[in-house]
Amino acid sequence: MRRHVVSVPVGPEAVRLAREAVAGRFGEVGVAPGSAFADAVLLVVSELVVNVLRHAPRSPVADVGITVGAGQLVVGVADADPCLPDFEPGAMGAGLQLVAELAGEYDGDVSAEPAIDHDGKVVLVSFRMP
């Protein structure tokens, strides 16, 4: 299992920095840059980081990670806000709904859990590797 995490300062450049960090690891984890799968993963990263900017503005950083193993790729975005998102139908905003749909296209799902090493949370999106 390979895991890569980068801490991105929360601010105007956060989405770009997170996307660049994740895209920079694609070759190491077996994702073809420019593929539909790569685009889906990067869109998920963008949406999750935007959610940190909107819903956890007091977080100094967003920890953005990808983990690959057993035919799965998992994107994780952690912030300092302990409030877990509501994944019930009709309760998700447009961004999380899009994230859930993209994960579903690759037999994956979206979840959230309290962070282990701080008082915030981690939103996790899994994909079956194509």
XYZ file of N, CA and C in Angstrom:
390
model
N 0.853 -1.171 0.000
C 0.000 0.000 0.000
C 0.902 1.239 0.000
N 0.612 2.152 -0.883
C 1.367 3.398 -0.971
C 0.487 4.558 -0.535
N 1.050 5.414 0.325
C 0.295 6.566 0.811
C 1.140 7.817 0.638
N 0.540 8.846 0.103
C 1.199 10.131 -0.109
C 0.297 11.218 0.453
N 0.856 12.084 1.309
C 0.074 13.165 1.910
C 0.863 14.464 1.775
N 0.143 15.528 1.459
C 0.740 16.860 1.409
C -0.162 17.811 2.187
N 0.452 18.703 2.961
C -0.300 19.744 3.671
C -0.326 20.985 2.793
N -1.529 21.439 2.485
C -1.719 22.590 1.611
C -2.245 23.747 2.460
N -1.572 24.903 2.427
C -2.099 26.047 3.174
C -3.492 26.428 2.659
N -4.418 26.665 3.576
C -5.770 27.054 3.195
C -5.735 28.517 2.756
N -6.089 28.740 1.512
C -6.064 30.080 0.948
C -6.335 30.018 -0.534
N -6.119 31.118 -1.239
C -6.498 31.205 -2.652
C -5.809 30.184 -3.561
N -4.634 29.714 -3.183
C -3.896 28.769 -4.031
C -4.125 27.309 -3.639
N -4.956 27.047 -2.651
C -5.093 25.700 -2.092
C -5.523 24.665 -3.129
N -6.503 24.981 -3.939
C -7.001 24.002 -4.908
C -5.909 23.672 -5.917
N -5.254 24.676 -6.451
C -4.201 24.445 -7.435
C -3.064 23.619 -6.829
N -2.623 23.979 -5.635
C -1.533 23.251 -4.992
C -1.906 21.800 -4.719
N -3.125 21.569 -4.265
C -3.572 20.194 -3.988
C -3.624 19.372 -5.270
N -4.185 19.939 -6.328
C -4.264 19.228 -7.611
C -2.871 18.901 -8.143
N -1.960 19.862 -8.060
C -0.596 19.628 -8.548
C 0.094 18.531 -7.742
N -0.094 18.548 -6.431
C 0.533 17.534 -5.577
C 0.012 16.145 -5.908
N -1.295 16.014 -6.065
C -1.882 14.707 -6.371
C -1.478 14.266 -7.777
N -1.594 15.151 -8.747
C -1.226 14.800 -10.123
C 0.244 14.394 -10.215
N 1.085 15.002 -9.390
C 2.501 14.668 -9.385
C 2.796 13.261 -8.906
N 1.857 12.632 -8.256
C 2.022 11.256 -7.753
C 1.397 10.208 -8.669
N 0.674 10.630 -9.692
C -0.028 9.671 -10.544
C 0.904 8.617 -11.127
N 2.053 9.010 -11.621
C 2.977 8.038 -12.208
C 3.422 6.980 -11.217
N 3.615 7.383 -9.964
C 4.062 6.448 -8.925
C 2.985 5.455 -8.516
N 1.721 5.842 -8.655
C 0.642 4.983 -8.164
C -0.137 4.306 -9.287
N 0.310 4.468 -10.531
C -0.306 3.746 -11.637
C -1.527 4.384 -12.254
N -1.661 5.697 -12.129
C -2.772 6.414 -12.753
C -2.228 7.126 -13.989
N -2.852 6.886 -15.138
C -2.414 7.514 -16.380
C -2.806 8.992 -16.386
N -1.817 9.907 -16.381
C -2.141 11.331 -16.439
C -2.979 11.640 -17.684
N -3.968 12.502 -17.527
C -4.816 12.867 -18.659
C -5.941 11.903 -18.952
N -6.001 10.785 -18.222
C -7.077 9.814 -18.428
C -8.360 10.306 -17.768
N -9.472 9.702 -18.134
C -10.746 10.057 -17.501
C -10.684 9.795 -15.999
N -9.997 8.734 -15.609
C -9.872 8.424 -14.185
C -9.067 9.512 -13.471
N -7.954 9.926 -14.057
C -7.139 10.998 -13.465
C -7.969 12.270 -13.327
N -8.745 12.587 -14.356
C -9.593 13.781 -14.298
C -10.616 13.683 -13.175
N -11.203 12.488 -12.992
C -12.186 12.305 -11.921
C -11.539 12.484 -10.553
N -10.351 11.925 -10.368
C -9.647 12.051 -9.092
C -9.319 13.524 -8.812
N -8.834 14.238 -9.825
C -8.485 15.642 -9.627
C -9.709 16.500 -9.358
N -10.825 16.181 -9.982
C -12.061 16.925 -9.714
C -12.515 16.691 -8.266
N -12.381 15.466 -7.789
C -12.725 15.163 -6.395
C -11.817 15.949 -5.449
N -10.518 15.966 -5.740
C -9.591 16.744 -4.907
C -10.028 18.200 -4.878
N -10.344 18.764 -6.041
C -10.776 20.162 -6.117
C -12.001 20.412 -5.254
N -13.012 19.570 -5.407
C -14.262 19.766 -4.664
C -14.046 19.649 -3.156
N -13.231 18.691 -2.733
C -13.010 18.522 -1.293
C -12.217 19.684 -0.708
N -11.254 20.198 -1.446
C -10.488 21.344 -0.951
C -11.366 22.596 -0.931
N -12.211 22.767 -1.935
C -13.154 23.891 -1.918
C -14.057 23.794 -0.682
N -14.476 22.587 -0.331
C -15.301 22.426 0.870
C -14.546 22.843 2.129
N -13.246 22.576 2.188
C -12.458 23.043 3.331
C -12.480 24.571 3.367
N -12.280 25.197 2.209
C -12.274 26.662 2.151
C -13.619 27.241 2.604
N -14.704 26.577 2.217
C -16.047 27.083 2.542
C -16.501 26.749 3.952
N -16.207 25.532 4.394
C -16.808 25.040 5.634
C -15.836 24.903 6.805
N -14.551 25.042 6.546
C -13.558 24.941 7.624
C -12.507 26.036 7.458
N -12.958 27.289 7.346
C -12.020 28.374 7.041
C -10.973 28.627 8.129
N -11.200 28.127 9.326
C -10.212 28.319 10.397
C -9.096 27.280 10.337
N -9.216 26.310 9.445
C -8.152 25.323 9.275
C -6.950 26.007 8.630
N -5.789 25.913 9.240
C -4.617 26.529 8.615
C -4.149 25.768 7.377
N -4.390 24.452 7.364
C -3.999 23.627 6.232
C -5.077 22.596 5.947
N -5.023 22.083 4.731
C -5.804 20.899 4.360
C -4.781 19.818 4.059
N -4.871 18.701 4.737
C -3.984 17.576 4.454
C -4.636 16.743 3.369
N -4.010 16.701 2.217
C -4.557 16.017 1.051
C -3.685 14.792 0.785
N -4.331 13.639 0.743
C -3.568 12.420 0.535
C -4.214 11.482 -0.442
N -3.386 10.642 -1.030
C -3.896 9.527 -1.829
C -3.212 8.262 -1.322
N -3.993 7.226 -1.237
C -3.509 5.913 -0.826
C -3.935 4.922 -1.891
N -3.005 4.072 -2.297
C -3.297 3.080 -3.321
C -2.908 1.709 -2.802
N -3.819 0.760 -2.951
C -3.555 -0.614 -2.570
C -4.766 -1.474 -2.827
N -4.537 -2.741 -3.095
C -5.611 -3.721 -3.296
C -6.612 -3.269 -4.358
N -6.101 -2.643 -5.424
C -6.982 -2.245 -6.517
C -7.832 -1.024 -6.243
N -7.556 -0.318 -5.150
C -8.318 0.867 -4.769
C -7.400 2.085 -4.707
N -7.960 3.235 -5.035
C -7.313 4.517 -4.786
C -8.243 5.280 -3.864
N -7.695 5.802 -2.768
C -8.490 6.563 -1.811
C -7.903 7.962 -1.701
N -8.755 8.955 -1.909
C -8.399 10.354 -1.691
C -8.902 10.717 -0.307
N -8.048 11.327 0.496
C -8.440 11.800 1.814
C -8.101 13.267 1.956
N -9.025 14.055 2.454
C -8.776 15.466 2.727
C -9.186 15.731 4.175
N -8.206 16.149 4.971
C -8.429 16.409 6.396
C -8.385 17.908 6.659
N -9.217 18.339 7.598
C -9.211 19.741 8.031
C -9.412 19.784 9.539
N -9.436 20.987 10.092
C -9.506 21.162 11.549
C -10.915 21.313 12.090
N -11.935 21.193 11.243
C -13.323 21.322 11.705
C -13.867 19.926 12.021
N -14.313 19.683 13.255
C -14.781 18.347 13.617
C -16.168 17.990 13.090
N -16.900 18.933 12.518
C -18.259 18.670 12.046
C -18.233 17.791 10.796
N -18.819 16.597 10.909
C -18.843 15.662 9.784
C -19.944 16.039 8.795
N -19.676 15.896 7.505
C -20.719 16.201 6.517
C -21.847 15.177 6.576
N -23.007 15.593 6.146
C -24.183 14.725 6.092
C -24.275 14.141 4.687
N -24.185 12.829 4.583
C -24.216 12.164 3.284
C -25.592 11.611 2.925
N -26.607 11.969 3.691
C -27.959 11.508 3.387
C -28.440 12.137 2.081
N -29.224 11.371 1.296
C -29.767 11.939 0.052
C -30.532 13.233 0.338
N -30.257 14.235 -0.452
C -30.914 15.520 -0.280
C -30.212 16.451 0.686
N -29.290 15.930 1.498
C -28.597 16.763 2.479
C -27.258 17.275 1.959
N -26.710 16.594 0.964
C -25.408 16.981 0.429
C -25.543 18.197 -0.482
N -24.532 19.048 -0.430
C -24.466 20.153 -1.368
C -24.059 19.630 -2.742
N -24.061 20.510 -3.716
C -23.748 20.118 -5.095
C -22.351 19.522 -5.216
N -21.387 20.072 -4.483
C -20.018 19.567 -4.567
C -19.895 18.140 -4.057
N -20.440 17.861 -2.884
C -20.372 16.493 -2.349
C -21.201 15.530 -3.185
N -22.299 16.000 -3.737
C -23.104 15.146 -4.612
C -22.275 14.736 -5.837
N -21.565 15.690 -6.424
C -20.698 15.394 -7.564
C -19.602 14.405 -7.171
N -19.005 14.610 -6.006
C -17.967 13.706 -5.511
C -18.529 12.287 -5.374
N -19.713 12.158 -4.789
C -20.332 10.840 -4.615
C -20.628 10.182 -5.957
N -21.090 10.966 -6.919
C -21.369 10.421 -8.251
C -20.096 9.949 -8.939
N -19.025 10.734 -8.845
C -17.759 10.337 -9.465
C -17.216 9.066 -8.821
N -17.278 8.985 -7.498
C -16.822 7.775 -6.814
C -17.651 6.572 -7.267
N -18.969 6.763 -7.373
C -19.849 5.675 -7.794
C -19.553 5.175 -9.201
N -19.102 6.062 -10.082
C -18.752 5.651 -11.446
C -17.581 4.668 -11.449
N -16.785 4.664 -10.395
C -15.644 3.754 -10.276
C -15.831 2.788 -9.110
N -17.086 2.401 -8.861
C -17.419 1.441 -7.802
C -16.845 1.828 -6.450
N -16.852 3.119 -6.155
C -16.327 3.598 -4.890
C -17.399 4.258 -4.060
N -16.971 4.933 -3.019
C -17.931 5.638 -2.178
C -17.248 6.798 -1.463
N -18.039 7.536 -0.721
C -17.551 8.686 0.034
C -17.975 8.521 1.486
N -17.082 8.891 2.393
C -17.361 8.785 3.822
C -16.553 9.854 4.550
N -16.778 9.963 5.835
C -16.009 10.891 6.666
C -15.873 10.290 8.050
N -14.785 10.654 8.711
C -14.539 10.160 10.060
C -13.730 11.195 10.835
N -13.819 11.143 12.153
C -12.988 12.055 12.944
C -11.507 11.790 12.654
N -10.725 12.839 12.630
C -9.283 12.690 12.419
C -8.664 11.992 13.622
N -7.634 11.236 13.373
C -6.974 10.489 14.442
C -6.008 11.376 15.222
N -5.294 12.258 14.525
C -4.213 13.004 15.159
C -4.528 14.468 15.487
N -5.783 14.877 15.289
C -6.188 16.231 15.665
C -7.704 16.270 15.822
N -8.260 17.436 16.150
C -9.680 17.550 16.460
C -10.588 17.684 15.236
N -10.059 17.569 14.056
C -10.854 17.752 12.850
C -11.443 16.466 12.317
N -11.581 16.449 10.991
C -12.173 15.293 10.310
C -11.388 14.983 9.053
N -11.673 13.820 8.482
C -11.119 13.413 7.200
C -12.287 12.960 6.333
N -12.371 13.514 5.130
C -13.342 13.043 4.150
C -12.592 12.116 3.208
N -13.138 10.907 3.036
C -12.482 9.865 2.243
C -13.344 9.505 1.043
N -12.695 9.425 -0.112
C -13.376 9.031 -1.334
C -12.584 7.887 -1.950
N -13.246 6.752 -2.111
C -12.565 5.591 -2.677
C -13.018 5.344 -4.112
N -12.097 4.821 -4.892
C -12.333 4.460 -6.292
C -11.736 3.086 -6.533
N -12.384 2.280 -7.348
C -11.744 1.067 -7.845
C -10.845 1.508 -8.986
N -9.603 1.081 -8.956
C -8.658 1.465 -10.011
C -9.104 0.814 -11.329
N -9.151 1.585 -12.419
C -9.534 0.999 -13.699
C -8.431 0.110 -14.266
